[in-house]
Amino acid sequence: MADVKKCTFCGGDIEPGTGKMLVKKDGTIQYFCSTKCENNNKLGRIPRLTRWTVTGIAQKAKEKGQKK
C-alpha cells in the first residue's frame, strides 16, 4: 500500500497520485495537496495564522480555551 503524505502547509492528508512535491535547492522536500496551499506558502503566509489549516484550527481552539 502506498504511503499517505501530509501537506506541508495545511497539514491535510494527500492521497497517492494527487498533490505536488517541491524539492528546494537546499534539499528540503515540500508536499502540497492543492494550488491553494502552494500559493499561500509562496506568499509567505503562516499556517498557524490561517483559519482553514489544521494548525490554524488548533490555535484558534487553544486561544478560545484560554479566554474562559
PDB file of C-alpha atoms in Angstrom:
ATOM      1  CA  MET A   1       0.000   0.000   0.000  1.00  0.00           C
ATOM      2  CA  ALA A   2       1.243   3.475  -0.856  1.00  0.00           C
ATOM      3  CA  ASP A   3       2.368   5.937   1.781  1.00  0.00           C
ATOM      4  CA  VAL A   4      -0.014   8.806   2.644  1.00  0.00           C
ATOM      5  CA  LYS A   5       1.807  12.162   2.811  1.00  0.00           C
ATOM      6  CA  LYS A   6       0.904  15.268   4.819  1.00  0.00           C
ATOM      7  CA  CYS A   7       0.563  18.676   3.182  1.00  0.00           C
ATOM      8  CA  THR A   8       3.395  20.983   4.231  1.00  0.00           C
ATOM      9  CA  PHE A   9       1.096  23.997   4.531  1.00  0.00           C
ATOM     10  CA  CYS A  10      -2.321  22.866   5.750  1.00  0.00           C
ATOM     11  CA  GLY A  11      -1.444  19.524   7.356  1.00  0.00           C
ATOM     12  CA  GLY A  12      -4.114  17.597   5.454  1.00  0.00           C
ATOM     13  CA  ASP A  13      -3.629  14.109   4.026  1.00  0.00           C
ATOM     14  CA  ILE A  14      -2.542  13.735   0.399  1.00  0.00           C
ATOM     15  CA  GLU A  15      -3.821  10.616  -1.327  1.00  0.00           C
ATOM     16  CA  PRO A  16      -1.404   8.704  -3.577  1.00  0.00           C
ATOM     17  CA  GLY A  17      -1.394  10.022  -7.135  1.00  0.00           C
ATOM     18  CA  THR A  18      -2.525  13.518  -6.174  1.00  0.00           C
ATOM     19  CA  GLY A  19      -0.825  16.683  -4.995  1.00  0.00           C
ATOM     20  CA  LYS A  20       2.535  18.176  -5.840  1.00  0.00           C
ATOM     21  CA  MET A  21       6.058  17.682  -4.492  1.00  0.00           C
ATOM     22  CA  LEU A  22       8.517  20.595  -4.479  1.00  0.00           C
ATOM     23  CA  VAL A  23      12.241  19.996  -3.932  1.00  0.00           C
ATOM     24  CA  LYS A  24      14.149  23.123  -2.960  1.00  0.00           C
ATOM     25  CA  LYS A  25      17.817  23.840  -3.723  1.00  0.00           C
ATOM     26  CA  ASP A  26      18.835  23.047  -0.151  1.00  0.00           C
ATOM     27  CA  GLY A  27      17.311  19.558  -0.453  1.00  0.00           C
ATOM     28  CA  THR A  28      14.166  20.072   1.612  1.00  0.00           C
ATOM     29  CA  ILE A  29      11.013  18.461   0.247  1.00  0.00           C
ATOM     30  CA  GLN A  30       7.606  20.106   0.494  1.00  0.00           C
ATOM     31  CA  TYR A  31       4.304  18.415  -0.344  1.00  0.00           C
ATOM     32  CA  PHE A  32       1.180  20.367  -1.306  1.00  0.00           C
ATOM     33  CA  CYS A  33      -2.350  18.990  -1.584  1.00  0.00           C
ATOM     34  CA  SER A  34      -3.611  21.857  -3.777  1.00  0.00           C
ATOM     35  CA  THR A  35      -2.508  25.011  -5.540  1.00  0.00           C
ATOM     36  CA  LYS A  36      -4.269  26.939  -2.766  1.00  0.00           C
ATOM     37  CA  CYS A  37      -1.737  25.610  -0.262  1.00  0.00           C
ATOM     38  CA  GLU A  38       1.176  26.077  -2.657  1.00  0.00           C
ATOM     39  CA  ASN A  39       0.287  29.702  -3.410  1.00  0.00           C
ATOM     40  CA  ASN A  40      -0.260  30.563   0.256  1.00  0.00           C
ATOM     41  CA  ASN A  41       3.183  29.131   1.024  1.00  0.00           C
ATOM     42  CA  LYS A  42       4.767  31.142  -1.809  1.00  0.00           C
ATOM     43  CA  LEU A  43       3.160  34.306  -0.422  1.00  0.00           C
ATOM     44  CA  GLY A  44       4.864  33.629   2.907  1.00  0.00           C
ATOM     45  CA  ARG A  45       1.699  33.120   4.908  1.00  0.00           C
ATOM     46  CA  ILE A  46       1.982  31.376   8.259  1.00  0.00           C
ATOM     47  CA  PRO A  47      -0.214  28.245   8.613  1.00  0.00           C
ATOM     48  CA  ARG A  48      -0.871  28.966  12.313  1.00  0.00           C
ATOM     49  CA  LEU A  49      -2.489  32.282  11.413  1.00  0.00           C
ATOM     50  CA  THR A  50      -4.531  30.905   8.510  1.00  0.00           C
ATOM     51  CA  ARG A  51      -8.001  29.914   9.740  1.00  0.00           C
ATOM     52  CA  TRP A  52      -8.685  26.902   7.492  1.00  0.00           C
ATOM     53  CA  THR A  53      -5.478  24.940   8.164  1.00  0.00           C
ATOM     54  CA  VAL A  54      -5.241  22.142  10.744  1.00  0.00           C
ATOM     55  CA  THR A  55      -2.774  24.132  12.850  1.00  0.00           C
ATOM     56  CA  GLY A  56      -4.885  27.282  12.492  1.00  0.00           C
ATOM     57  CA  ILE A  57      -7.964  25.484  13.812  1.00  0.00           C
ATOM     58  CA  ALA A  58      -5.934  24.068  16.731  1.00  0.00           C
ATOM     59  CA  GLN A  59      -4.514  27.514  17.511  1.00  0.00           C
ATOM     60  CA  LYS A  60      -7.999  29.048  17.484  1.00  0.00           C
ATOM     61  CA  ALA A  61      -9.303  26.341  19.844  1.00  0.00           C
ATOM     62  CA  LYS A  62      -6.324  26.886  22.156  1.00  0.00           C
ATOM     63  CA  GLU A  63      -6.952  30.632  22.294  1.00  0.00           C
ATOM     64  CA  LYS A  64     -10.658  30.085  22.888  1.00  0.00           C
ATOM     65  CA  GLY A  65      -9.896  27.737  25.790  1.00  0.00           C
ATOM     66  CA  GLN A  66      -7.548  30.264  27.431  1.00  0.00           C
ATOM     67  CA  LYS A  67     -10.056  33.133  27.263  1.00  0.00           C
ATOM     68  CA  LYS A  68     -12.515  31.395  29.594  1.00  0.00           C
TER      69      LYS A  68
END
